[in-house]
């Protein structure tokens, strides 16, 4: 959901996995399609391709006007027992204090405070509540290694061998570090 330039899709594209993206930006959508992936631009189109066994929604909810609706849509498009990863910038009281204290000292504003692009800011509690309200059950949190858990679960769920998942992870984190 929110596939951007397709970085995660390129990494996740392994035997046994069909990657489908949702992206509203037509330039990004055209680029990802040029890579050979299916990309849709509406919730209705996404629902027409459902159900999905896995989903990845990282650094998206802070950009959308109606994050609750996005989560309900995601939930309606998943199969029973599906797994997903949802990541947002941490805007807990501690992080807010760090950002504002730094700003008062003359530091540049933290990239997670972006009123031109970020329409929403989440704490752990507010995100978990929204997820529960949308029908999701949180099984791991950031503090306990949610992304690593998601990849391990995806590997078991899809029957991928461990070597291929290590390759997948190194590709994903290698690309993330290059950006």
Short mmCIF file of N, CA and C in Angstrom, two decimals:
data_model
loop_
_atom_site.label_atom_id
_atom_site.label_comp_id
_atom_site.label_asym_id
_atom_site.label_seq_id
_atom_site.Cartn_x
_atom_site.Cartn_y
_atom_site.Cartn_z
N UNK A 1 0.86 -1.17 0.00
CA UNK A 1 0.00 0.00 0.00
C UNK A 1 0.90 1.22 0.00
N UNK A 2 0.76 2.09 -0.99
CA UNK A 2 1.67 3.22 -1.11
C UNK A 2 3.02 2.73 -1.58
N UNK A 3 3.07 2.12 -2.77
CA UNK A 3 4.29 1.42 -3.19
C UNK A 3 5.41 2.36 -3.62
N UNK A 4 5.15 3.65 -3.73
CA UNK A 4 6.21 4.59 -4.07
C UNK A 4 6.89 4.23 -5.37
N UNK A 5 8.22 4.18 -5.35
CA UNK A 5 9.02 3.89 -6.54
C UNK A 5 9.25 2.39 -6.70
N UNK A 6 8.61 1.56 -5.87
CA UNK A 6 8.68 0.12 -6.03
C UNK A 6 9.86 -0.56 -5.38
N UNK A 7 10.60 0.14 -4.54
CA UNK A 7 11.78 -0.46 -3.92
C UNK A 7 11.44 -1.74 -3.17
N UNK A 8 10.41 -1.68 -2.33
CA UNK A 8 10.06 -2.88 -1.58
C UNK A 8 9.52 -3.97 -2.50
N UNK A 9 8.77 -3.59 -3.51
CA UNK A 9 8.24 -4.59 -4.44
C UNK A 9 9.37 -5.32 -5.16
N UNK A 10 10.42 -4.60 -5.56
CA UNK A 10 11.56 -5.23 -6.23
C UNK A 10 12.23 -6.22 -5.29
N UNK A 11 12.32 -5.86 -4.02
CA UNK A 11 12.95 -6.73 -3.04
C UNK A 11 12.07 -7.93 -2.73
N UNK A 12 10.78 -7.72 -2.62
CA UNK A 12 9.86 -8.79 -2.22
C UNK A 12 9.51 -9.73 -3.36
N UNK A 13 9.86 -9.37 -4.57
CA UNK A 13 9.49 -10.18 -5.73
C UNK A 13 10.39 -11.42 -5.80
N UNK A 14 9.91 -12.49 -5.23
CA UNK A 14 10.62 -13.77 -5.21
C UNK A 14 9.65 -14.84 -5.71
N UNK A 15 10.16 -16.01 -6.07
CA UNK A 15 9.25 -17.07 -6.51
C UNK A 15 8.17 -17.33 -5.45
N UNK A 16 6.95 -17.44 -5.90
CA UNK A 16 5.84 -17.68 -4.99
C UNK A 16 5.17 -16.43 -4.48
N UNK A 17 5.71 -15.27 -4.83
CA UNK A 17 5.14 -14.01 -4.36
C UNK A 17 4.73 -13.17 -5.56
N UNK A 18 3.49 -12.75 -5.57
CA UNK A 18 3.01 -11.81 -6.58
C UNK A 18 2.86 -10.46 -5.89
N UNK A 19 3.59 -9.49 -6.34
CA UNK A 19 3.55 -8.15 -5.74
C UNK A 19 2.58 -7.27 -6.53
N UNK A 20 1.68 -6.65 -5.81
CA UNK A 20 0.73 -5.71 -6.39
C UNK A 20 0.81 -4.44 -5.56
N UNK A 21 0.94 -3.31 -6.19
CA UNK A 21 1.06 -2.05 -5.47
C UNK A 21 -0.13 -1.15 -5.65
N UNK A 22 -0.34 -0.30 -4.68
CA UNK A 22 -1.31 0.79 -4.77
C UNK A 22 -0.52 2.08 -4.66
N UNK A 23 -0.67 2.95 -5.63
CA UNK A 23 0.06 4.22 -5.62
C UNK A 23 -0.78 5.28 -6.31
N UNK A 24 -0.89 6.45 -5.69
CA UNK A 24 -1.68 7.54 -6.25
C UNK A 24 -0.88 8.44 -7.18
N UNK A 25 0.41 8.55 -6.95
CA UNK A 25 1.25 9.42 -7.77
C UNK A 25 1.45 8.76 -9.14
N UNK A 26 0.97 9.42 -10.21
CA UNK A 26 1.00 8.79 -11.53
C UNK A 26 2.42 8.55 -12.04
N UNK A 27 3.39 9.43 -11.68
CA UNK A 27 4.78 9.21 -12.12
C UNK A 27 5.36 7.95 -11.48
N UNK A 28 5.13 7.81 -10.19
CA UNK A 28 5.63 6.63 -9.48
C UNK A 28 4.94 5.37 -10.01
N UNK A 29 3.63 5.47 -10.21
CA UNK A 29 2.87 4.34 -10.72
C UNK A 29 3.39 3.90 -12.09
N UNK A 30 3.63 4.85 -12.99
CA UNK A 30 4.14 4.53 -14.32
C UNK A 30 5.51 3.87 -14.23
N UNK A 31 6.36 4.38 -13.35
CA UNK A 31 7.70 3.81 -13.20
C UNK A 31 7.62 2.36 -12.71
N UNK A 32 6.80 2.13 -11.67
CA UNK A 32 6.70 0.77 -11.12
C UNK A 32 6.10 -0.18 -12.15
N UNK A 33 5.14 0.31 -12.92
CA UNK A 33 4.59 -0.52 -14.01
C UNK A 33 5.66 -0.84 -15.03
N UNK A 34 6.57 0.10 -15.29
CA UNK A 34 7.64 -0.15 -16.26
C UNK A 34 8.60 -1.24 -15.78
N UNK A 35 8.60 -1.50 -14.47
CA UNK A 35 9.41 -2.57 -13.91
C UNK A 35 8.72 -3.93 -14.04
N UNK A 36 7.47 -3.90 -14.50
CA UNK A 36 6.75 -5.15 -14.71
C UNK A 36 5.76 -5.51 -13.62
N UNK A 37 5.52 -4.61 -12.70
CA UNK A 37 4.60 -4.89 -11.60
C UNK A 37 3.20 -4.36 -11.90
N UNK A 38 2.23 -4.99 -11.30
CA UNK A 38 0.86 -4.49 -11.38
C UNK A 38 0.69 -3.43 -10.30
N UNK A 39 0.20 -2.26 -10.69
CA UNK A 39 -0.01 -1.16 -9.76
C UNK A 39 -1.37 -0.56 -10.05
N UNK A 40 -2.16 -0.38 -9.00
CA UNK A 40 -3.48 0.22 -9.14
C UNK A 40 -3.48 1.58 -8.46
N UNK A 41 -4.52 2.37 -8.76
CA UNK A 41 -4.57 3.71 -8.20
C UNK A 41 -5.85 4.00 -7.42
N UNK A 42 -6.58 2.94 -7.06
CA UNK A 42 -7.80 3.17 -6.26
C UNK A 42 -8.04 1.99 -5.33
N UNK A 43 -8.75 2.29 -4.26
CA UNK A 43 -9.12 1.23 -3.33
C UNK A 43 -10.02 0.19 -4.00
N UNK A 44 -10.90 0.64 -4.89
CA UNK A 44 -11.78 -0.29 -5.59
C UNK A 44 -10.98 -1.27 -6.44
N UNK A 45 -9.98 -0.75 -7.16
CA UNK A 45 -9.13 -1.63 -7.97
C UNK A 45 -8.37 -2.62 -7.08
N UNK A 46 -7.89 -2.13 -5.94
CA UNK A 46 -7.17 -3.00 -5.01
C UNK A 46 -8.11 -4.10 -4.50
N UNK A 47 -9.31 -3.71 -4.11
CA UNK A 47 -10.28 -4.69 -3.60
C UNK A 47 -10.62 -5.74 -4.67
N UNK A 48 -10.61 -5.33 -5.94
CA UNK A 48 -10.88 -6.27 -7.03
C UNK A 48 -9.82 -7.34 -7.19
N UNK A 49 -8.64 -7.11 -6.63
CA UNK A 49 -7.54 -8.08 -6.72
C UNK A 49 -7.38 -8.90 -5.44
N UNK A 50 -8.15 -8.57 -4.43
CA UNK A 50 -8.07 -9.23 -3.12
C UNK A 50 -8.61 -10.66 -3.21
N UNK A 51 -8.32 -11.49 -2.23
CA UNK A 51 -7.67 -11.19 -0.95
C UNK A 51 -6.15 -11.36 -1.03
N UNK A 52 -5.48 -10.71 -0.09
CA UNK A 52 -4.03 -10.75 0.02
C UNK A 52 -3.63 -11.47 1.29
N UNK A 53 -2.55 -12.24 1.20
CA UNK A 53 -2.05 -12.97 2.36
C UNK A 53 -1.06 -12.16 3.17
N UNK A 54 -0.40 -11.22 2.51
CA UNK A 54 0.58 -10.35 3.16
C UNK A 54 0.41 -8.94 2.63
N UNK A 55 0.71 -7.97 3.47
CA UNK A 55 0.75 -6.60 2.98
C UNK A 55 1.83 -5.83 3.72
N UNK A 56 2.30 -4.78 3.09
CA UNK A 56 3.37 -3.95 3.63
C UNK A 56 2.96 -2.51 3.43
N UNK A 57 2.81 -1.78 4.51
CA UNK A 57 2.37 -0.38 4.48
C UNK A 57 3.32 0.40 5.38
N UNK A 58 4.41 0.85 4.82
CA UNK A 58 5.46 1.49 5.61
C UNK A 58 5.60 2.96 5.25
N UNK A 59 5.48 3.81 6.26
CA UNK A 59 5.64 5.26 6.09
C UNK A 59 4.60 5.81 5.11
N UNK A 60 3.35 5.38 5.26
CA UNK A 60 2.26 5.81 4.39
C UNK A 60 1.18 6.54 5.17
N UNK A 61 0.77 6.00 6.30
CA UNK A 61 -0.40 6.53 7.02
C UNK A 61 -0.25 7.99 7.43
N UNK A 62 0.97 8.43 7.64
CA UNK A 62 1.15 9.84 8.02
C UNK A 62 0.86 10.78 6.85
N UNK A 63 0.81 10.24 5.63
CA UNK A 63 0.61 11.06 4.43
C UNK A 63 -0.83 11.10 3.94
N UNK A 64 -1.70 10.23 4.43
CA UNK A 64 -3.05 10.14 3.89
C UNK A 64 -4.05 10.91 4.75
N UNK A 65 -5.08 11.44 4.10
CA UNK A 65 -6.07 12.26 4.80
C UNK A 65 -6.95 11.43 5.73
N UNK A 66 -7.18 10.17 5.38
CA UNK A 66 -8.08 9.34 6.18
C UNK A 66 -7.42 8.00 6.52
N UNK A 67 -6.51 8.00 7.49
CA UNK A 67 -5.79 6.76 7.80
C UNK A 67 -6.72 5.64 8.30
N UNK A 68 -7.77 5.99 9.00
CA UNK A 68 -8.71 4.95 9.47
C UNK A 68 -9.37 4.23 8.28
N UNK A 69 -9.75 5.00 7.28
CA UNK A 69 -10.36 4.42 6.09
C UNK A 69 -9.35 3.52 5.36
N UNK A 70 -8.10 3.96 5.30
CA UNK A 70 -7.05 3.15 4.67
C UNK A 70 -6.91 1.82 5.40
N UNK A 71 -6.88 1.85 6.72
CA UNK A 71 -6.74 0.62 7.49
C UNK A 71 -7.95 -0.30 7.31
N UNK A 72 -9.14 0.28 7.30
CA UNK A 72 -10.34 -0.55 7.06
C UNK A 72 -10.29 -1.19 5.67
N UNK A 73 -9.84 -0.42 4.68
CA UNK A 73 -9.71 -0.96 3.33
C UNK A 73 -8.69 -2.10 3.30
N UNK A 74 -7.53 -1.87 3.93
CA UNK A 74 -6.52 -2.93 3.99
C UNK A 74 -7.10 -4.18 4.63
N UNK A 75 -7.80 -4.00 5.74
CA UNK A 75 -8.36 -5.15 6.44
C UNK A 75 -9.38 -5.88 5.55
N UNK A 76 -10.19 -5.16 4.82
CA UNK A 76 -11.20 -5.80 3.97
C UNK A 76 -10.57 -6.54 2.79
N UNK A 77 -9.32 -6.22 2.48
CA UNK A 77 -8.65 -6.85 1.33
C UNK A 77 -7.75 -8.01 1.72
N UNK A 78 -7.68 -8.34 3.00
CA UNK A 78 -6.79 -9.41 3.43
C UNK A 78 -7.56 -10.70 3.66
N UNK A 79 -6.85 -11.80 3.47
CA UNK A 79 -7.44 -13.11 3.73
C UNK A 79 -7.41 -13.37 5.24
N UNK A 80 -8.22 -14.33 5.67
CA UNK A 80 -8.20 -14.72 7.08
C UNK A 80 -6.81 -15.25 7.41
N UNK A 81 -6.23 -14.77 8.48
CA UNK A 81 -4.90 -15.20 8.88
C UNK A 81 -3.77 -14.46 8.17
N UNK A 82 -4.09 -13.40 7.44
CA UNK A 82 -3.06 -12.63 6.73
C UNK A 82 -2.15 -11.93 7.73
N UNK A 83 -0.95 -11.62 7.28
CA UNK A 83 0.02 -10.86 8.07
C UNK A 83 0.35 -9.58 7.34
N UNK A 84 0.67 -8.55 8.12
CA UNK A 84 1.06 -7.30 7.51
C UNK A 84 2.03 -6.54 8.37
N UNK A 85 2.65 -5.57 7.76
CA UNK A 85 3.54 -4.66 8.47
C UNK A 85 3.06 -3.24 8.22
N UNK A 86 2.88 -2.50 9.30
CA UNK A 86 2.50 -1.09 9.20
C UNK A 86 3.50 -0.29 10.01
N UNK A 87 4.18 0.63 9.36
CA UNK A 87 5.16 1.46 10.04
C UNK A 87 4.85 2.93 9.85
N UNK A 88 5.00 3.69 10.92
CA UNK A 88 4.81 5.14 10.89
C UNK A 88 5.94 5.77 11.72
N UNK A 89 6.24 7.05 11.48
CA UNK A 89 7.22 7.71 12.35
C UNK A 89 6.71 7.76 13.78
N UNK A 90 7.62 7.57 14.72
CA UNK A 90 7.27 7.60 16.14
C UNK A 90 7.15 9.05 16.59
N UNK A 91 5.96 9.43 16.98
CA UNK A 91 5.75 10.79 17.46
C UNK A 91 5.27 10.77 18.90
N UNK A 92 5.94 9.94 19.69
CA UNK A 92 5.64 9.84 21.11
C UNK A 92 6.04 11.14 21.80
N UNK A 93 5.60 11.31 23.03
CA UNK A 93 5.92 12.52 23.79
C UNK A 93 7.43 12.71 23.91
N UNK A 94 8.16 11.61 24.08
CA UNK A 94 9.63 11.70 24.21
C UNK A 94 10.24 12.23 22.92
N UNK A 95 9.81 11.70 21.79
CA UNK A 95 10.35 12.17 20.51
C UNK A 95 9.93 13.60 20.21
N UNK A 96 8.71 13.94 20.55
CA UNK A 96 8.25 15.32 20.35
C UNK A 96 9.11 16.28 21.16
N UNK A 97 9.42 15.91 22.40
CA UNK A 97 10.26 16.76 23.25
C UNK A 97 11.66 16.90 22.66
N UNK A 98 12.24 15.80 22.17
CA UNK A 98 13.56 15.87 21.54
C UNK A 98 13.55 16.81 20.34
N UNK A 99 12.51 16.70 19.52
CA UNK A 99 12.41 17.53 18.32
C UNK A 99 12.26 19.00 18.69
N UNK A 100 11.33 19.29 19.59
CA UNK A 100 11.09 20.70 19.96
C UNK A 100 12.28 21.29 20.71
N UNK A 101 12.92 20.52 21.59
CA UNK A 101 14.10 21.03 22.29
C UNK A 101 15.22 21.35 21.29
N UNK A 102 15.43 20.46 20.33
CA UNK A 102 16.45 20.70 19.31
C UNK A 102 16.13 21.92 18.47
N UNK A 103 14.87 22.07 18.11
CA UNK A 103 14.44 23.22 17.32
C UNK A 103 14.68 24.52 18.09
N UNK A 104 14.38 24.51 19.37
CA UNK A 104 14.61 25.70 20.21
C UNK A 104 16.09 26.05 20.31
N UNK A 105 16.95 25.02 20.21
CA UNK A 105 18.40 25.26 20.25
C UNK A 105 18.95 25.65 18.89
N UNK A 106 18.10 25.71 17.88
CA UNK A 106 18.55 26.11 16.55
C UNK A 106 18.83 24.96 15.60
N UNK A 107 18.57 23.73 16.03
CA UNK A 107 18.77 22.59 15.13
C UNK A 107 17.71 22.57 14.05
N UNK A 108 18.04 21.93 12.96
CA UNK A 108 17.04 21.74 11.90
C UNK A 108 15.92 20.85 12.42
N UNK A 109 14.74 21.05 11.88
CA UNK A 109 13.60 20.24 12.29
C UNK A 109 13.82 18.80 11.83
N UNK A 110 13.45 17.88 12.66
CA UNK A 110 13.52 16.46 12.37
C UNK A 110 12.68 16.14 11.14
N UNK A 111 13.13 15.21 10.30
CA UNK A 111 12.40 14.87 9.07
C UNK A 111 11.01 14.33 9.34
N UNK A 112 10.75 13.81 10.53
CA UNK A 112 9.43 13.28 10.85
C UNK A 112 8.41 14.38 11.14
N UNK A 113 8.88 15.60 11.32
CA UNK A 113 7.97 16.73 11.49
C UNK A 113 7.94 17.44 10.15
N UNK A 114 6.91 17.17 9.40
CA UNK A 114 6.84 17.68 8.04
C UNK A 114 5.40 18.08 7.73
N UNK A 115 5.00 19.27 8.15
CA UNK A 115 3.59 19.67 7.96
C UNK A 115 3.18 19.82 6.50
N UNK A 116 4.12 19.86 5.57
CA UNK A 116 3.77 19.95 4.15
C UNK A 116 3.36 18.59 3.60
N UNK A 117 3.88 17.52 4.19
CA UNK A 117 3.57 16.18 3.70
C UNK A 117 2.89 15.30 4.73
N UNK A 118 3.19 15.50 6.00
CA UNK A 118 2.62 14.65 7.05
C UNK A 118 1.33 15.27 7.58
N UNK A 119 0.25 14.59 7.27
CA UNK A 119 -1.06 15.06 7.72
C UNK A 119 -1.42 14.49 9.09
N UNK A 120 -0.72 13.43 9.50
CA UNK A 120 -1.01 12.74 10.75
C UNK A 120 0.28 12.45 11.49
N UNK A 121 0.18 12.44 12.81
CA UNK A 121 1.29 12.07 13.67
C UNK A 121 0.77 11.04 14.66
N UNK A 122 1.54 9.99 14.90
CA UNK A 122 1.07 8.87 15.71
C UNK A 122 1.99 8.60 16.89
N UNK A 123 1.36 8.23 17.98
CA UNK A 123 2.08 7.60 19.08
C UNK A 123 1.84 6.11 18.95
N UNK A 124 2.57 5.34 19.72
CA UNK A 124 2.33 3.90 19.70
C UNK A 124 0.87 3.60 20.06
N UNK A 125 0.38 4.25 21.10
CA UNK A 125 -0.99 4.01 21.56
C UNK A 125 -2.04 4.41 20.54
N UNK A 126 -1.85 5.55 19.88
CA UNK A 126 -2.86 5.99 18.91
C UNK A 126 -2.87 5.07 17.69
N UNK A 127 -1.71 4.59 17.27
CA UNK A 127 -1.66 3.67 16.14
C UNK A 127 -2.31 2.33 16.49
N UNK A 128 -1.97 1.79 17.65
CA UNK A 128 -2.54 0.51 18.06
C UNK A 128 -4.06 0.62 18.17
N UNK A 129 -4.56 1.71 18.73
CA UNK A 129 -6.01 1.89 18.84
C UNK A 129 -6.66 1.93 17.46
N UNK A 130 -6.05 2.65 16.54
CA UNK A 130 -6.59 2.72 15.18
C UNK A 130 -6.57 1.35 14.50
N UNK A 131 -5.51 0.59 14.72
CA UNK A 131 -5.42 -0.75 14.15
C UNK A 131 -6.51 -1.66 14.71
N UNK A 132 -6.71 -1.60 16.02
CA UNK A 132 -7.77 -2.40 16.64
C UNK A 132 -9.14 -1.98 16.11
N UNK A 133 -9.37 -0.68 15.99
CA UNK A 133 -10.65 -0.19 15.49
C UNK A 133 -10.92 -0.65 14.05
N UNK A 134 -9.85 -0.87 13.29
CA UNK A 134 -9.99 -1.32 11.90
C UNK A 134 -10.08 -2.84 11.79
N UNK A 135 -9.97 -3.53 12.93
CA UNK A 135 -10.11 -4.98 12.93
C UNK A 135 -8.81 -5.76 12.93
N UNK A 136 -7.69 -5.07 13.10
CA UNK A 136 -6.39 -5.76 13.15
C UNK A 136 -6.04 -6.13 14.58
N UNK A 137 -5.19 -7.12 14.70
CA UNK A 137 -4.63 -7.52 15.99
C UNK A 137 -3.13 -7.30 15.91
N UNK A 138 -2.58 -6.54 16.83
CA UNK A 138 -1.14 -6.26 16.84
C UNK A 138 -0.45 -7.44 17.52
N UNK A 139 0.49 -8.06 16.80
CA UNK A 139 1.18 -9.21 17.38
C UNK A 139 2.64 -8.91 17.71
N UNK A 140 3.17 -7.85 17.18
CA UNK A 140 4.52 -7.40 17.52
C UNK A 140 4.56 -5.89 17.39
N UNK A 141 5.37 -5.28 18.22
CA UNK A 141 5.55 -3.83 18.12
C UNK A 141 6.99 -3.53 17.76
N UNK A 142 7.26 -2.28 17.41
CA UNK A 142 8.61 -1.85 17.02
C UNK A 142 9.63 -2.25 18.08
N UNK A 143 9.28 -2.03 19.32
CA UNK A 143 10.22 -2.30 20.40
C UNK A 143 10.63 -3.76 20.45
N UNK A 144 9.79 -4.64 19.92
CA UNK A 144 10.12 -6.06 20.00
C UNK A 144 10.46 -6.65 18.62
N UNK A 145 10.88 -5.82 17.69
CA UNK A 145 11.39 -6.32 16.42
C UNK A 145 10.32 -6.67 15.40
N UNK A 146 9.36 -5.80 15.19
CA UNK A 146 8.22 -6.10 14.31
C UNK A 146 8.63 -6.39 12.87
N UNK A 147 9.56 -5.63 12.31
CA UNK A 147 9.92 -5.84 10.91
C UNK A 147 10.60 -7.20 10.73
N UNK A 148 11.51 -7.54 11.62
CA UNK A 148 12.18 -8.84 11.54
C UNK A 148 11.14 -9.97 11.71
N UNK A 149 10.21 -9.79 12.63
CA UNK A 149 9.16 -10.78 12.84
C UNK A 149 8.30 -10.92 11.59
N UNK A 150 7.98 -9.80 10.97
CA UNK A 150 7.17 -9.83 9.74
C UNK A 150 7.87 -10.65 8.65
N UNK A 151 9.16 -10.43 8.47
CA UNK A 151 9.89 -11.17 7.44
C UNK A 151 9.97 -12.66 7.76
N UNK A 152 10.20 -13.01 9.03
CA UNK A 152 10.22 -14.43 9.41
C UNK A 152 8.87 -15.08 9.15
N UNK A 153 7.80 -14.37 9.53
CA UNK A 153 6.46 -14.89 9.33
C UNK A 153 6.14 -15.01 7.84
N UNK A 154 6.52 -14.01 7.06
CA UNK A 154 6.30 -14.05 5.62
C UNK A 154 7.01 -15.25 5.01
N UNK A 155 8.21 -15.51 5.46
CA UNK A 155 8.98 -16.65 4.94
C UNK A 155 8.24 -17.95 5.21
N UNK A 156 7.80 -18.14 6.44
CA UNK A 156 7.06 -19.37 6.77
C UNK A 156 5.74 -19.44 6.01
N UNK A 157 5.06 -18.32 5.96
CA UNK A 157 3.74 -18.26 5.32
C UNK A 157 3.82 -18.61 3.83
N UNK A 158 4.88 -18.19 3.19
CA UNK A 158 5.03 -18.41 1.76
C UNK A 158 5.86 -19.64 1.42
N UNK A 159 6.44 -20.28 2.44
CA UNK A 159 7.25 -21.47 2.20
C UNK A 159 8.56 -21.15 1.52
N UNK A 160 9.10 -19.95 1.74
CA UNK A 160 10.38 -19.58 1.13
C UNK A 160 11.52 -20.14 1.97
N UNK A 161 12.61 -20.50 1.32
CA UNK A 161 13.72 -21.00 2.10
C UNK A 161 14.45 -19.84 2.77
N UNK A 162 15.13 -20.17 3.86
CA UNK A 162 15.76 -19.14 4.69
C UNK A 162 16.84 -18.36 3.92
N UNK A 163 17.62 -19.04 3.07
CA UNK A 163 18.64 -18.35 2.31
C UNK A 163 18.03 -17.24 1.44
N UNK A 164 16.93 -17.57 0.75
CA UNK A 164 16.29 -16.59 -0.13
C UNK A 164 15.76 -15.39 0.66
N UNK A 165 15.26 -15.64 1.87
CA UNK A 165 14.77 -14.53 2.69
C UNK A 165 15.92 -13.66 3.15
N UNK A 166 17.07 -14.26 3.47
CA UNK A 166 18.24 -13.45 3.83
C UNK A 166 18.63 -12.55 2.66
N UNK A 167 18.59 -13.12 1.45
CA UNK A 167 18.88 -12.36 0.24
C UNK A 167 17.86 -11.22 0.09
N UNK A 168 16.62 -11.53 0.35
CA UNK A 168 15.52 -10.57 0.28
C UNK A 168 15.76 -9.43 1.27
N UNK A 169 16.09 -9.82 2.51
CA UNK A 169 16.32 -8.80 3.55
C UNK A 169 17.53 -7.94 3.23
N UNK A 170 18.62 -8.56 2.78
CA UNK A 170 19.80 -7.76 2.48
C UNK A 170 19.52 -6.82 1.32
N UNK A 171 18.73 -7.25 0.36
CA UNK A 171 18.33 -6.37 -0.74
C UNK A 171 17.49 -5.21 -0.24
N UNK A 172 16.56 -5.52 0.65
CA UNK A 172 15.68 -4.47 1.17
C UNK A 172 16.48 -3.45 1.99
N UNK A 173 17.26 -3.94 2.93
CA UNK A 173 17.99 -3.00 3.77
C UNK A 173 19.11 -2.32 3.02
N UNK A 174 19.70 -2.99 2.04
CA UNK A 174 20.71 -2.34 1.20
C UNK A 174 20.11 -1.19 0.43
N UNK A 175 18.93 -1.38 -0.14
CA UNK A 175 18.26 -0.31 -0.90
C UNK A 175 17.84 0.81 0.04
N UNK A 176 17.36 0.45 1.23
CA UNK A 176 16.92 1.48 2.16
C UNK A 176 18.09 2.36 2.58
N UNK A 177 19.27 1.76 2.75
CA UNK A 177 20.43 2.54 3.17
C UNK A 177 20.94 3.43 2.05
N UNK A 178 20.74 3.03 0.79
CA UNK A 178 21.23 3.83 -0.33
C UNK A 178 20.41 5.08 -0.56
N UNK A 179 19.18 5.11 -0.07
CA UNK A 179 18.30 6.26 -0.35
C UNK A 179 18.65 7.45 0.49
#
